[in-house]
Short mmCIF file of C-alpha atoms in Angstrom, two decimals:
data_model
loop_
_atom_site.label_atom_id
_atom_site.label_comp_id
_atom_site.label_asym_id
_atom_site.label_seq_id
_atom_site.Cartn_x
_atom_site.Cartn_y
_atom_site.Cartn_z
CA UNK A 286 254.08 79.63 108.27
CA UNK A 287 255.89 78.36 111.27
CA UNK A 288 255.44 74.73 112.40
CA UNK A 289 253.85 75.57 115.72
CA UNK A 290 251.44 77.28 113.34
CA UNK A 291 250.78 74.01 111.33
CA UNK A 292 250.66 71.41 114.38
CA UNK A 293 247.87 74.37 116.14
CA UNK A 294 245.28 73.63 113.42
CA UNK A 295 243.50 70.10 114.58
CA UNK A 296 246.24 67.93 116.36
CA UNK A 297 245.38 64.56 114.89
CA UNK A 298 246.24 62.90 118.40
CA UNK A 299 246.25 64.01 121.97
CA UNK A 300 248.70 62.69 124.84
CA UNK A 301 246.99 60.57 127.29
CA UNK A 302 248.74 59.95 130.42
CA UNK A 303 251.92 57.60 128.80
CA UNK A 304 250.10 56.62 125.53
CA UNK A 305 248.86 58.64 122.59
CA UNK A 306 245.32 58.10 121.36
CA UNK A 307 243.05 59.45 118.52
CA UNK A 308 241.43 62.51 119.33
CA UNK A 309 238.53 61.98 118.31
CA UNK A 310 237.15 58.45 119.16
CA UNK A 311 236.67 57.85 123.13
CA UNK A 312 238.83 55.11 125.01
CA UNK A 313 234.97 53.71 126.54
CA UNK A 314 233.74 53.70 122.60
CA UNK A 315 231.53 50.77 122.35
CA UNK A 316 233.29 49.03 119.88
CA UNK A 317 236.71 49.84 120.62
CA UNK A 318 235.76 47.84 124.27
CA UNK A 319 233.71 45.07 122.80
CA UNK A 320 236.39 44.14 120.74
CA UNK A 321 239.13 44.48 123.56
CA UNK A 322 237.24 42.57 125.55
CA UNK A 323 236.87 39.69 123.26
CA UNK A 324 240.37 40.06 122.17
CA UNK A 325 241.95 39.71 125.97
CA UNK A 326 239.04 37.06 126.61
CA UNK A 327 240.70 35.03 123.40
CA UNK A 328 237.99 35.00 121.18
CA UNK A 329 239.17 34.19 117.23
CA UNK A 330 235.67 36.16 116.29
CA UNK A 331 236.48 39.63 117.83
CA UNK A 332 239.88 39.14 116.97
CA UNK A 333 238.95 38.79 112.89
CA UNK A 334 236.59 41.77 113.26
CA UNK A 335 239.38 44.03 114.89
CA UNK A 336 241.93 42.71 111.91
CA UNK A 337 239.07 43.45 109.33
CA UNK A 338 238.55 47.05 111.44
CA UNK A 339 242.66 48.16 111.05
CA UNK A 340 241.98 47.46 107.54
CA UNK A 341 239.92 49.58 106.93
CA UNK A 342 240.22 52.72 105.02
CA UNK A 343 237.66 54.66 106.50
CA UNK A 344 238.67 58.08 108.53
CA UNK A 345 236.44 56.81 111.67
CA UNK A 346 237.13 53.00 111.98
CA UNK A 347 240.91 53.50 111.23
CA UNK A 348 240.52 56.10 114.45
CA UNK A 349 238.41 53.58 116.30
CA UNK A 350 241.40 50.55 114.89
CA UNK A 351 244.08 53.03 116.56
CA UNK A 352 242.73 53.13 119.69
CA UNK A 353 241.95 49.38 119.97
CA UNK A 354 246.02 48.61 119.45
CA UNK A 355 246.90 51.63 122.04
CA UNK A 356 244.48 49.62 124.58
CA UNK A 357 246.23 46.39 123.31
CA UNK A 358 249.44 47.87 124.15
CA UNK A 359 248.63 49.40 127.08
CA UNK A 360 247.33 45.98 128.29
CA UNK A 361 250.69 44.39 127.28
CA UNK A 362 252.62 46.11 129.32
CA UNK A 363 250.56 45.97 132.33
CA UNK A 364 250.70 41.88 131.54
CA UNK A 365 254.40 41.72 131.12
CA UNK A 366 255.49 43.56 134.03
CA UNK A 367 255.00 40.13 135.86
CA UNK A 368 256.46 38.39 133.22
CA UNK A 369 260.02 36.85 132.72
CA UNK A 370 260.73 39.00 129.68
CA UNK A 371 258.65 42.11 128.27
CA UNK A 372 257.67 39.51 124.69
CA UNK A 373 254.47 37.55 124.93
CA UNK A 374 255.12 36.53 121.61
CA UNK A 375 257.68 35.53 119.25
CA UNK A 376 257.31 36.67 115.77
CA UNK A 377 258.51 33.85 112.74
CA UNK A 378 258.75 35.31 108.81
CA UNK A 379 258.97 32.96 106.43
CA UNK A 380 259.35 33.29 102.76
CA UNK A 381 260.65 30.86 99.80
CA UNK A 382 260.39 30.38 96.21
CA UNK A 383 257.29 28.89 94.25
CA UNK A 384 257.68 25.20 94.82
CA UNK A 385 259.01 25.14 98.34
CA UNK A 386 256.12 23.77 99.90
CA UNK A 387 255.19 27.00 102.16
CA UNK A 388 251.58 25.50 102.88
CA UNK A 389 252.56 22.42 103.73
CA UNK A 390 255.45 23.44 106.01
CA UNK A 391 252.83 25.96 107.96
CA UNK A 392 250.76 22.99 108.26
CA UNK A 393 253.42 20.89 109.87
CA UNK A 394 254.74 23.25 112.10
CA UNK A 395 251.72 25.13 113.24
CA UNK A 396 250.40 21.58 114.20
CA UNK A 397 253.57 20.37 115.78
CA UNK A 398 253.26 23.81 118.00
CA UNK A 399 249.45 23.01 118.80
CA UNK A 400 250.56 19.78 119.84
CA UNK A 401 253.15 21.78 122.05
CA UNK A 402 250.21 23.41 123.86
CA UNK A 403 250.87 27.05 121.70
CA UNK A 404 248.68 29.13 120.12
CA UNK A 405 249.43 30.06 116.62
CA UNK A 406 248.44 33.02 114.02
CA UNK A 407 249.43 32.95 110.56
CA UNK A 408 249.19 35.77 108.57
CA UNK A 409 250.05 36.22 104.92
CA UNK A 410 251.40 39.57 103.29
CA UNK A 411 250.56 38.96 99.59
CA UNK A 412 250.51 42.70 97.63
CA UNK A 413 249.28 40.92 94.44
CA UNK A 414 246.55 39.58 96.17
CA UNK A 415 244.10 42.50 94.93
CA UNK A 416 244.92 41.67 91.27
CA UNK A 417 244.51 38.27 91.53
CA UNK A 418 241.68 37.78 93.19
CA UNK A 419 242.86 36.28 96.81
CA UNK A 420 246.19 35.57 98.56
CA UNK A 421 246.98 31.95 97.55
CA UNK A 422 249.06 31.60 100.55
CA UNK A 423 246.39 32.61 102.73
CA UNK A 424 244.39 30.10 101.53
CA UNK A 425 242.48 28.23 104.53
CA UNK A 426 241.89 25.15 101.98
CA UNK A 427 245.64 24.75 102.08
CA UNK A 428 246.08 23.99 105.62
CA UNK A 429 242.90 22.46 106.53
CA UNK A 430 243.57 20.81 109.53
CA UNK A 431 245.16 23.58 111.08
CA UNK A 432 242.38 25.89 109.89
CA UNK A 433 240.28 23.60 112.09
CA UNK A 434 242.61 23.64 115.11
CA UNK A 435 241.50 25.81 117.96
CA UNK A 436 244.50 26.97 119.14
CA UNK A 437 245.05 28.24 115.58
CA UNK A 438 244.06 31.47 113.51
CA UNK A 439 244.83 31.79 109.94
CA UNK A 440 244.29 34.91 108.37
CA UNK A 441 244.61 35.95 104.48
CA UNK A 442 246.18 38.81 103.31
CA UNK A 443 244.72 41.91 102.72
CA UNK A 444 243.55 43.51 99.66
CA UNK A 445 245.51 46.43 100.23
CA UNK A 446 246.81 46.55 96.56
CA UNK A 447 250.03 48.42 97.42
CA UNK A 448 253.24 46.62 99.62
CA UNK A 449 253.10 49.42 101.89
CA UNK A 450 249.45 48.70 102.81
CA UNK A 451 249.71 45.13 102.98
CA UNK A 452 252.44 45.74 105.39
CA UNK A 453 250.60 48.47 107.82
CA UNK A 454 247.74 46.53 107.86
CA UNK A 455 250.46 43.11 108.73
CA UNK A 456 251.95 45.09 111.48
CA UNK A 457 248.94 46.25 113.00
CA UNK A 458 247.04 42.23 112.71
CA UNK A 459 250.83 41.29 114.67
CA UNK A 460 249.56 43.17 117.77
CA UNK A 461 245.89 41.93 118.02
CA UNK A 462 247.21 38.37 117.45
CA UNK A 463 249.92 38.75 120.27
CA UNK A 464 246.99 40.49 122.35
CA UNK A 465 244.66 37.81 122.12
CA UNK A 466 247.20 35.22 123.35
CA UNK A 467 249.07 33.81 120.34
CA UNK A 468 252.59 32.91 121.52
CA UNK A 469 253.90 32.25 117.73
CA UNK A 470 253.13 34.45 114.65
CA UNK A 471 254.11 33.54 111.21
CA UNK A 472 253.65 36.06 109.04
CA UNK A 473 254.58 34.28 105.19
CA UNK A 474 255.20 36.05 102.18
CA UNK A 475 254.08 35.15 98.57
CA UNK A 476 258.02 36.35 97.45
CA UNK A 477 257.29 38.80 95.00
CA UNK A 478 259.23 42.24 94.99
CA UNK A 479 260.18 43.48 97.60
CA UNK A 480 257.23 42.32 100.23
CA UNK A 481 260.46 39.82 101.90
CA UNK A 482 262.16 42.39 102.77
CA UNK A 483 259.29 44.26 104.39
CA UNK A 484 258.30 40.65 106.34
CA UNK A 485 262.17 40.80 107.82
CA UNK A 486 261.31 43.90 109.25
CA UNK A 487 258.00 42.67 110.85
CA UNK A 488 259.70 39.38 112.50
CA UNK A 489 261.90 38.12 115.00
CA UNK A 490 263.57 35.56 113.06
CA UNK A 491 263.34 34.90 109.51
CA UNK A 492 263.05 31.80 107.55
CA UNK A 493 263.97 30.89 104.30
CA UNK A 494 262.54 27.26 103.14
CA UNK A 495 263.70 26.00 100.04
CA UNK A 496 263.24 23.10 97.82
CA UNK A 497 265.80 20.03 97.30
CA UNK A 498 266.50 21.19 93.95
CA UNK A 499 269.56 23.26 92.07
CA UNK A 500 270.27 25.42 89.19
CA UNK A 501 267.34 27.12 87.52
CA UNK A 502 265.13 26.02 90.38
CA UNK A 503 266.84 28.12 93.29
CA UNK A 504 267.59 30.91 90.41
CA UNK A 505 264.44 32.95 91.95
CA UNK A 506 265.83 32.94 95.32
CA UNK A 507 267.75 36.60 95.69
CA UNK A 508 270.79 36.95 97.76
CA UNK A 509 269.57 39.41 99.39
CA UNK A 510 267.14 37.50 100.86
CA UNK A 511 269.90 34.92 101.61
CA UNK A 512 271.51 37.71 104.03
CA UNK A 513 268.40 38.48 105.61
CA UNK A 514 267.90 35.00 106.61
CA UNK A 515 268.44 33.39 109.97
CA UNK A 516 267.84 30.14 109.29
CA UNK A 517 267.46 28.33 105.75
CA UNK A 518 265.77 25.25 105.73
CA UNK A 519 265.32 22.27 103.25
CA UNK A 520 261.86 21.06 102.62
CA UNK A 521 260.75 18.37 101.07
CA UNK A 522 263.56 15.82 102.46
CA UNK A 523 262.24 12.52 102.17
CA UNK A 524 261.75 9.60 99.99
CA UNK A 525 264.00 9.95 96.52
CA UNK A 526 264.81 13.88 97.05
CA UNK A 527 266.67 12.93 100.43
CA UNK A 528 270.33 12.94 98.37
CA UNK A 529 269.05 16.22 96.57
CA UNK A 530 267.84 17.46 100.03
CA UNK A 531 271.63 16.86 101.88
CA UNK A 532 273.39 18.13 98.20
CA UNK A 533 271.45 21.29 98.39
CA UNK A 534 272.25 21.72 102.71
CA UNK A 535 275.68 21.28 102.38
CA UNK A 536 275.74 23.84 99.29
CA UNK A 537 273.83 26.38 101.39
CA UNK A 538 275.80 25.90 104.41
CA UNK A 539 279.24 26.50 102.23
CA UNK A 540 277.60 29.74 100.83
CA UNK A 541 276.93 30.85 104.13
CA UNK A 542 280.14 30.84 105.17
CA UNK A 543 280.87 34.01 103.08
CA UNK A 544 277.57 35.78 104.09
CA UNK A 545 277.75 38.41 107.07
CA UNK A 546 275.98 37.36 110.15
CA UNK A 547 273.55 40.08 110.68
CA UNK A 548 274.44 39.68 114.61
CA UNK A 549 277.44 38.50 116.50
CA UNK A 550 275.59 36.49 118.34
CA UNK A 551 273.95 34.31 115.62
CA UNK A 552 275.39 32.71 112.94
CA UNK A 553 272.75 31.42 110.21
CA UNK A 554 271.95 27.53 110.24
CA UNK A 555 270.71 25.33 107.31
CA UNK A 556 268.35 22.56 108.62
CA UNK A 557 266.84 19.96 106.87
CA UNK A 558 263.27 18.55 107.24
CA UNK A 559 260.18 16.89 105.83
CA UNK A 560 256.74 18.30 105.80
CA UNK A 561 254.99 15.18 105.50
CA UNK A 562 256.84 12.66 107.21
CA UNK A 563 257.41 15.21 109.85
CA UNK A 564 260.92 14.63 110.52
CA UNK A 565 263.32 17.48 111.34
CA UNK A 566 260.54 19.42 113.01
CA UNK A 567 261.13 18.92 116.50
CA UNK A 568 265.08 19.89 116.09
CA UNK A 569 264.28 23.02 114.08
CA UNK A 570 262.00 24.31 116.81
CA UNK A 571 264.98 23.57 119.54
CA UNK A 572 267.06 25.70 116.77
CA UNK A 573 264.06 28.16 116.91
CA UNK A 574 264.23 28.14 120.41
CA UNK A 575 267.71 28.58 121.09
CA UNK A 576 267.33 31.41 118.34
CA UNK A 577 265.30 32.81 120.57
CA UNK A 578 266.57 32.36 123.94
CA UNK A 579 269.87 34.15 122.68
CA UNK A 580 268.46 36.90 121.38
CA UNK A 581 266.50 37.24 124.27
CA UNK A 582 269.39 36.63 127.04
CA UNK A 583 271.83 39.41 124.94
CA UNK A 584 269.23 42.09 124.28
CA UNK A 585 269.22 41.80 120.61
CA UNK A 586 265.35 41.18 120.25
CA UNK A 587 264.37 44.29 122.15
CA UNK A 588 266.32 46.42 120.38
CA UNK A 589 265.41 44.48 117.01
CA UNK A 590 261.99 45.24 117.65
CA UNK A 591 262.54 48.89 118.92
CA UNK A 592 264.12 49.22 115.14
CA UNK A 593 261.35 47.55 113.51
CA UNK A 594 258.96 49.89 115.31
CA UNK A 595 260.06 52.87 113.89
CA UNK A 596 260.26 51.45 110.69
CA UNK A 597 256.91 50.77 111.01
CA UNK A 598 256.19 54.33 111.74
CA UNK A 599 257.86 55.61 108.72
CA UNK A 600 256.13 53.06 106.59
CA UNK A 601 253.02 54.14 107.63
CA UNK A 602 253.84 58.18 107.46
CA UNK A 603 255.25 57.46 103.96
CA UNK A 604 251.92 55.17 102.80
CA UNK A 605 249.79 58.11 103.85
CA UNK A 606 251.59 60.82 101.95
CA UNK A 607 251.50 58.94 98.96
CA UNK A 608 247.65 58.74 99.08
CA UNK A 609 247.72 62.74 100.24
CA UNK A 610 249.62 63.56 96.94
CA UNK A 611 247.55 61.29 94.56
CA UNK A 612 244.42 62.80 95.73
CA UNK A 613 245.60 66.20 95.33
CA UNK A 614 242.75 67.73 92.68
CA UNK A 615 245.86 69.57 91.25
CA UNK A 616 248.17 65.93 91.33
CA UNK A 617 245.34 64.02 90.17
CA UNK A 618 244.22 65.67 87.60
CA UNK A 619 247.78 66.33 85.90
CA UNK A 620 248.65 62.27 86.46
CA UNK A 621 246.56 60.51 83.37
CA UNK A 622 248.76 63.59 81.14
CA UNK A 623 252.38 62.56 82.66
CA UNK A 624 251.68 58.87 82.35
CA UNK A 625 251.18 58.75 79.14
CA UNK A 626 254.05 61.28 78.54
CA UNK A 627 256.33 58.81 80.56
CA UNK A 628 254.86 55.76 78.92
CA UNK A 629 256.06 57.22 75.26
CA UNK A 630 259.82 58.20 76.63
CA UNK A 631 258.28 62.13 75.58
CA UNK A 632 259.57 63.10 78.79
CA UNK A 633 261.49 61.18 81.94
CA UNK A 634 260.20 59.87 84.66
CA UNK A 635 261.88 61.96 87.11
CA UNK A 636 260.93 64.95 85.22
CA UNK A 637 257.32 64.17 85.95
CA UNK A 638 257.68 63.27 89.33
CA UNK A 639 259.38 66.87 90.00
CA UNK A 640 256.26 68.33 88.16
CA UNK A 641 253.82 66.94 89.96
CA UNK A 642 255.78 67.03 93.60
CA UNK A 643 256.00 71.01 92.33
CA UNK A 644 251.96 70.91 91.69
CA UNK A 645 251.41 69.41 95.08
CA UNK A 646 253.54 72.20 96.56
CA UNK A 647 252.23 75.05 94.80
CA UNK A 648 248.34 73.25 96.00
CA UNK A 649 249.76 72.96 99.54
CA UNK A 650 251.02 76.80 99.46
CA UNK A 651 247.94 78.22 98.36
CA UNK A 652 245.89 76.41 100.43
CA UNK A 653 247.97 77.44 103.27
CA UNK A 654 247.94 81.45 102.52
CA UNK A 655 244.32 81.25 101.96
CA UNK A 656 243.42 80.64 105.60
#
């Protein structure tokens, strides 16, 4: 079979003038402009019923979710032709180790940027969150006053079970927030496996908070989380952990030295502030700011994000191939059978993958000459 043959069948998505949209859901669907309308228009309602519709995993509302973002998008650039620069947004990660005081920072900030006159999202990416019940860093009880704020939205992570669909569905709740008018976006991370490093590749600028401690404390922090950092800051600096506080910047900012910048034009900066007594705030948005006014004025952020974007794409090609394969009849019925194999060392675990990737072939073959 030739690919022209293969692509012929039922093109998934049709060109539209310079966008791509679903083929089968309508630009003028009902919902898909209800929701657009309320997103543009600001409201925090149709905004958590579009987030809760690219969540979804059904065939019609994911179409319906896809064409809601391509209108998003399509809006965007219409907005930021008379714009300054092409970003409406600027996109914060933050991650840190249990302990760090992650809630309470997003408290402070988000509040101190309120203040500012911005609007702020927060959005957690928490893969565990299915197994335990909830994202506890989604948690709305854990920032109640900015959960009250209007020029805040706080979202928890989805219940997607698996890092790549936490991280599609992320990626997708980034656009709706930046189309209905949120200039900042934190998107945190509970810091388990390897969700970090898919957060870096959501964001902007990422931020690593850490507590005043040492030793065993900071042992959970990897260094490759270190290098993907852009800024580390210091929580917690007040009262009798201010000595810890400066011990632990000064370390940081001496094992920095012997990290690679990520960008010539940046070199990493280790701040220090308090959540509760608020100090250090103010100067680590100017450090934000100049973060982002330099990546801005050199170019870096565009083509950061023009990475980032087809990362995303991949992500989302390689999340839906992995559901493909495990719902194969053939793959899924042979799966229980290798598991247990693999789970008694009777055979390796790259055997079994190469049997079942062979099943799925040998499906997708014999599907194919059958037509």
């Amino acid at each position: 079979m030739q690919p022209a043959d293969f692509l012929s069948r039922k093109p998934p998505i049709v060109q539209d003038s310079t966008v791509y949209v679903n083929h089968e859901i309508p630009k003028d669907d009902p919902l898909v402009q209800r929701l657009f309308k309320g997103i543009v228009d600001g409201k925090r309602a149709s905004l958590a019923e579009s987030i809760t519709l690219a969540e979804s995993t059904h065939p019609r509302k994911r179409a319906q979710a896809q064409v809601l973002l391509e209108e998003i998008l399509e809006h965007q650039r219409e907005t930021s032709r008379h714009q300054l620069h092409k970003f409406s947004s600027f996109r914060i990660g933050l991650s840190g180790p249990p302990g760090a005081g992650k809630s309470t920072f997003i408290e402070a900030f988000g509040k101190f940027l309120t203040d500012q006159g911005k609007k702020v999202a927060v959005l957690a990416v928490d893969p565990s969150s299915s197994t335990t019940g909830g994202s506890l860093l989604g948690d709305k009880t854990r920032m109640p006053e900015l959960s009250r704020d209007m020029n805040a939205y706080i979202r928890p992570s989805p219940s997607a079970g698996t890092l790549g669909g936490v991280t599609r569905c992320t990626n997708d709740a980034i656009v709706l927030c930046e189309g209905a008018g949120y200039d900042v976006v934190l998107v945190e991370t509970v810091g388990v496996g390897q969700s970090e490093f898919a957060v870096a590749d959501m964001v902007d600028m990422f931020v690593l908070l850490i507590p005043p401690a040492g030793g065993d404390e900071l042992q959970g922090i990897k260094k490759g989380i270190v290098e993907v950092a852009d800024t580390v800051v210091v929580n917690k600096a007040d009262g009798d952990l201010i000595p810890a506080a400066r011990r632990i910047q000064a370390e940081y900012i001496s094992a920095l030295k012997f990290v690679r910048s990520r960008t010539q034009h940046w070199k990493p900066k280790v701040t220090r502030i308090s959540s509760v007594t608020k100090e250090g705030i103010p100067e680590l948005w100017e450090m934000i700011s100049e973060f982002q006014k330099t990546m801005l004025q050199t170019g870096q952020m565009e083509l950061k994000r023009e990475r980032q974007h087809k990362v995303w794409m991949w992500n989302h090609i390689k999340d839906a191939i992995l559901e493909l394969f495990k719902e194969n009849p053939v793959v899924k019925s042979n799966i229980p059978k290798l598991e247990y194999l693999v789970s008694k060392s009777t055979i390796t675990p790259g055997y079994a993958a190469d049997v079942l990737l062979q099943e799925f072939k040998n499906a997708f073959n014999a599907s194919d000459k059958a037509k």
